[in-house]
mmCIF file of C-alpha atoms in Angstrom:
data_model
loop_
_atom_site.group_PDB
_atom_site.id
_atom_site.type_symbol
_atom_site.label_atom_id
_atom_site.label_comp_id
_atom_site.label_asym_id
_atom_site.label_seq_id
_atom_site.Cartn_x
_atom_site.Cartn_y
_atom_site.Cartn_z
ATOM 1 C CA UNK B 1 43.056 40.993 7.504
ATOM 2 C CA UNK B 2 40.069 40.183 5.276
ATOM 3 C CA UNK B 3 39.359 42.083 2.106
ATOM 4 C CA UNK B 4 35.874 43.319 1.269
ATOM 5 C CA UNK B 5 35.597 40.455 -1.253
ATOM 6 C CA UNK B 6 36.754 37.733 1.141
ATOM 7 C CA UNK B 7 34.102 38.406 3.801
ATOM 8 C CA UNK B 8 31.062 37.920 1.496
ATOM 9 C CA UNK B 9 32.787 34.889 -0.021
ATOM 10 C CA UNK B 10 33.357 33.328 3.400
ATOM 11 C CA UNK B 11 29.799 34.099 4.509
ATOM 12 C CA UNK B 12 28.471 32.567 1.298
ATOM 13 C CA UNK B 13 30.654 29.503 1.770
ATOM 14 C CA UNK B 14 29.412 29.118 5.344
ATOM 15 C CA UNK B 15 25.796 29.324 4.152
ATOM 16 C CA UNK B 16 26.420 26.668 1.502
ATOM 17 C CA UNK B 17 28.088 24.431 4.038
ATOM 18 C CA UNK B 18 25.069 24.664 6.349
ATOM 19 C CA UNK B 19 22.667 24.018 3.456
ATOM 20 C CA UNK B 20 24.574 21.038 2.088
ATOM 21 C CA UNK B 21 23.657 17.619 3.429
ATOM 22 C CA UNK B 22 26.053 16.358 6.056
ATOM 23 C CA UNK B 23 28.046 13.415 4.827
ATOM 24 C CA UNK B 24 29.532 10.768 7.006
ATOM 25 C CA UNK B 25 33.312 11.213 6.849
ATOM 26 C CA UNK B 26 33.683 7.874 5.067
ATOM 27 C CA UNK B 27 30.676 8.071 2.734
ATOM 28 C CA UNK B 28 30.434 10.089 -0.482
ATOM 29 C CA UNK B 29 27.317 11.120 -2.359
ATOM 30 C CA UNK B 30 28.390 8.713 -5.080
ATOM 31 C CA UNK B 31 28.645 5.902 -2.489
ATOM 32 C CA UNK B 32 25.080 6.570 -1.351
ATOM 33 C CA UNK B 33 23.721 6.717 -4.891
ATOM 34 C CA UNK B 34 25.563 3.550 -5.887
ATOM 35 C CA UNK B 35 24.429 1.700 -2.763
ATOM 36 C CA UNK B 36 20.804 2.651 -3.372
ATOM 37 C CA UNK B 37 20.919 1.744 -7.068
ATOM 38 C CA UNK B 38 22.707 -1.557 -6.542
ATOM 39 C CA UNK B 39 20.467 -2.509 -3.616
ATOM 40 C CA UNK B 40 17.455 -1.786 -5.824
ATOM 41 C CA UNK B 41 18.933 -4.001 -8.559
ATOM 42 C CA UNK B 42 19.613 -6.819 -6.071
ATOM 43 C CA UNK B 43 16.094 -6.544 -4.654
ATOM 44 C CA UNK B 44 14.663 -6.643 -8.159
ATOM 45 C CA UNK B 45 16.612 -9.840 -8.978
ATOM 46 C CA UNK B 46 15.155 -11.561 -5.926
ATOM 47 C CA UNK B 47 11.639 -10.326 -6.735
ATOM 48 C CA UNK B 48 11.954 -11.516 -10.334
ATOM 49 C CA UNK B 49 13.044 -14.940 -9.103
ATOM 50 C CA UNK B 50 10.143 -15.187 -6.636
ATOM 51 C CA UNK B 51 7.716 -14.174 -9.398
ATOM 52 C CA UNK B 52 9.101 -16.837 -11.745
ATOM 53 C CA UNK B 53 9.870 -19.641 -9.264
ATOM 54 C CA UNK B 54 6.434 -21.302 -9.309
ATOM 55 C CA UNK B 55 6.950 -22.068 -13.014
ATOM 56 C CA UNK B 56 10.554 -23.278 -12.684
ATOM 57 C CA UNK B 57 11.750 -26.847 -12.190
ATOM 58 C CA UNK B 58 15.030 -28.721 -11.867
ATOM 59 C CA UNK B 59 18.317 -27.011 -12.617
ATOM 60 C CA UNK B 60 16.560 -23.859 -13.871
ATOM 61 C CA UNK B 61 15.101 -23.436 -10.395
ATOM 62 C CA UNK B 62 18.363 -24.074 -8.554
ATOM 63 C CA UNK B 63 20.448 -21.889 -10.874
ATOM 64 C CA UNK B 64 18.082 -18.938 -10.648
ATOM 65 C CA UNK B 65 17.688 -19.472 -6.904
ATOM 66 C CA UNK B 66 21.459 -19.284 -6.448
ATOM 67 C CA UNK B 67 21.571 -16.012 -8.393
ATOM 68 C CA UNK B 68 18.743 -14.654 -6.210
ATOM 69 C CA UNK B 69 20.518 -15.823 -3.048
ATOM 70 C CA UNK B 70 23.735 -14.124 -4.161
ATOM 71 C CA UNK B 71 21.800 -10.909 -4.810
ATOM 72 C CA UNK B 72 20.073 -11.136 -1.418
ATOM 73 C CA UNK B 73 23.405 -11.562 0.370
ATOM 74 C CA UNK B 74 24.905 -8.698 -1.645
ATOM 75 C CA UNK B 75 22.174 -6.447 -0.238
ATOM 76 C CA UNK B 76 24.015 -6.504 3.098
ATOM 77 C CA UNK B 77 26.955 -4.667 1.511
ATOM 78 C CA UNK B 78 24.626 -1.944 0.214
ATOM 79 C CA UNK B 79 22.820 -1.751 3.560
ATOM 80 C CA UNK B 80 26.133 -1.189 5.368
ATOM 81 C CA UNK B 81 26.890 1.873 3.216
ATOM 82 C CA UNK B 82 23.492 3.398 3.922
ATOM 83 C CA UNK B 83 23.671 2.448 7.615
ATOM 84 C CA UNK B 84 26.937 4.386 7.882
ATOM 85 C CA UNK B 85 25.218 7.499 6.570
ATOM 86 C CA UNK B 86 21.735 7.233 8.057
ATOM 87 C CA UNK B 87 22.326 5.526 11.407
ATOM 88 C CA UNK B 88 20.690 8.424 13.280
ATOM 89 C CA UNK B 89 17.572 8.525 11.079
ATOM 90 C CA UNK B 90 14.680 7.061 13.140
ATOM 91 C CA UNK B 91 13.030 5.423 10.108
ATOM 92 C CA UNK B 92 16.317 3.768 9.126
ATOM 93 C CA UNK B 93 16.888 2.673 12.721
ATOM 94 C CA UNK B 94 13.455 1.015 12.753
ATOM 95 C CA UNK B 95 14.077 -0.545 9.341
ATOM 96 C CA UNK B 96 17.456 -1.871 10.449
ATOM 97 C CA UNK B 97 15.891 -3.365 13.573
ATOM 98 C CA UNK B 98 13.256 -5.073 11.409
ATOM 99 C CA UNK B 99 15.859 -6.486 9.022
ATOM 100 C CA UNK B 100 17.975 -7.656 11.956
ATOM 101 C CA UNK B 101 15.243 -9.841 13.412
ATOM 102 C CA UNK B 102 15.770 -13.556 12.726
ATOM 103 C CA UNK B 103 12.243 -13.853 11.282
ATOM 104 C CA UNK B 104 12.744 -11.360 8.446
ATOM 105 C CA UNK B 105 15.860 -11.056 6.289
ATOM 106 C CA UNK B 106 17.276 -14.376 7.502
ATOM 107 C CA UNK B 107 14.015 -16.130 6.626
ATOM 108 C CA UNK B 108 14.410 -14.922 3.042
ATOM 109 C CA UNK B 109 18.052 -16.038 2.925
ATOM 110 C CA UNK B 110 17.189 -19.464 4.348
ATOM 111 C CA UNK B 111 14.344 -19.929 1.857
ATOM 112 C CA UNK B 112 16.477 -18.930 -1.125
ATOM 113 C CA UNK B 113 19.256 -21.233 0.100
ATOM 114 C CA UNK B 114 16.760 -24.086 0.319
ATOM 115 C CA UNK B 115 15.720 -23.433 -3.289
ATOM 116 C CA UNK B 116 19.370 -23.322 -4.389
ATOM 117 C CA UNK B 117 20.267 -26.524 -2.532
ATOM 118 C CA UNK B 118 17.102 -28.613 -2.856
ATOM 119 C CA UNK B 119 15.019 -26.970 -5.564
ATOM 120 C CA UNK B 120 15.750 -29.598 -8.209
ATOM 121 C CA UNK B 121 13.902 -32.221 -6.144
ATOM 122 C CA UNK B 122 10.983 -30.032 -5.046
ATOM 123 C CA UNK B 123 7.436 -30.651 -6.244
ATOM 124 C CA UNK B 124 5.389 -27.808 -7.686
ATOM 125 C CA UNK B 125 3.436 -27.718 -4.417
ATOM 126 C CA UNK B 126 6.671 -27.478 -2.387
ATOM 127 C CA UNK B 127 7.940 -24.648 -4.592
ATOM 128 C CA UNK B 128 4.666 -22.777 -4.258
ATOM 129 C CA UNK B 129 4.614 -23.241 -0.493
ATOM 130 C CA UNK B 130 8.191 -22.011 -0.071
ATOM 131 C CA UNK B 131 7.589 -19.006 -2.326
ATOM 132 C CA UNK B 132 4.554 -18.223 -0.190
ATOM 133 C CA UNK B 133 6.568 -18.470 3.044
ATOM 134 C CA UNK B 134 9.343 -16.238 1.704
ATOM 135 C CA UNK B 135 6.938 -13.685 0.264
ATOM 136 C CA UNK B 136 4.873 -13.599 3.424
ATOM 137 C CA UNK B 137 7.759 -12.152 5.438
ATOM 138 C CA UNK B 138 9.546 -10.387 2.583
ATOM 139 C CA UNK B 139 6.518 -8.480 1.305
ATOM 140 C CA UNK B 140 5.170 -7.563 4.741
ATOM 141 C CA UNK B 141 8.429 -6.780 6.561
ATOM 142 C CA UNK B 142 11.619 -6.810 4.485
ATOM 143 C CA UNK B 143 10.559 -4.745 1.467
ATOM 144 C CA UNK B 144 8.905 -1.983 3.531
ATOM 145 C CA UNK B 145 12.118 -1.778 5.584
ATOM 146 C CA UNK B 146 14.157 -1.462 2.385
ATOM 147 C CA UNK B 147 11.747 1.260 1.245
ATOM 148 C CA UNK B 148 12.678 3.247 4.375
ATOM 149 C CA UNK B 149 16.357 3.099 3.389
ATOM 150 C CA UNK B 150 15.529 4.143 -0.159
ATOM 151 C CA UNK B 151 13.413 7.082 1.053
ATOM 152 C CA UNK B 152 16.291 8.251 3.279
ATOM 153 C CA UNK B 153 18.767 7.985 0.400
ATOM 154 C CA UNK B 154 16.425 9.706 -2.079
ATOM 155 C CA UNK B 155 15.749 12.528 0.370
ATOM 156 C CA UNK B 156 19.456 12.972 0.945
ATOM 157 C CA UNK B 157 20.360 12.880 -2.749
ATOM 158 C CA UNK B 158 17.503 15.219 -3.671
ATOM 159 C CA UNK B 159 17.444 13.615 -7.100
ATOM 160 C CA UNK B 160 13.683 13.848 -7.505
ATOM 161 C CA UNK B 161 13.351 10.079 -7.289
ATOM 162 C CA UNK B 162 11.765 8.059 -4.553
ATOM 163 C CA UNK B 163 12.848 4.513 -5.197
ATOM 164 C CA UNK B 164 10.814 1.698 -3.734
ATOM 165 C CA UNK B 165 11.878 -1.915 -3.536
ATOM 166 C CA UNK B 166 10.564 -3.936 -6.471
ATOM 167 C CA UNK B 167 7.836 -6.373 -5.372
ATOM 168 C CA UNK B 168 7.327 -9.843 -6.807
ATOM 169 C CA UNK B 169 4.096 -10.354 -8.754
ATOM 170 C CA UNK B 170 2.934 -12.849 -6.130
ATOM 171 C CA UNK B 171 3.273 -10.691 -3.007
ATOM 172 C CA UNK B 172 0.332 -11.271 -0.682
ATOM 173 C CA UNK B 173 -1.960 -8.255 -0.609
#
């Protein structure tokens, strides 16, 4: 049967298993960390663009807008990894519902696409107005929803960090 050494070992292993965070069968701790870090980097790229956009014109605006759009679309890949792990977390469920509304994430995508496609011909007033429209929904709805994902990931990873989505300098207060 079991030796006197095996029983304490098995009990200790069982205790560790209960104490360890439960991973989705398809998601590793590295996957979660990478998704959080890369989503944060993508979010930062978009925020940097929205901070700089009012001062950009012509091809500089369209080129940087395309990079921001690519980063925004890449966020969906990172979200899917975290959704797989945290789908039962009420704060992530609420955040996912917010991001899934057509007036939030899609508004940001549509605005960035407009910059990428038409930015070269936009006036300074048009650029400022579109930045304002994007930031209105992004700063009030999208970024707080991303924060909820980051809090879930940080709590799971227990890395001592609580990442928050980087805000553009021109977020409405």
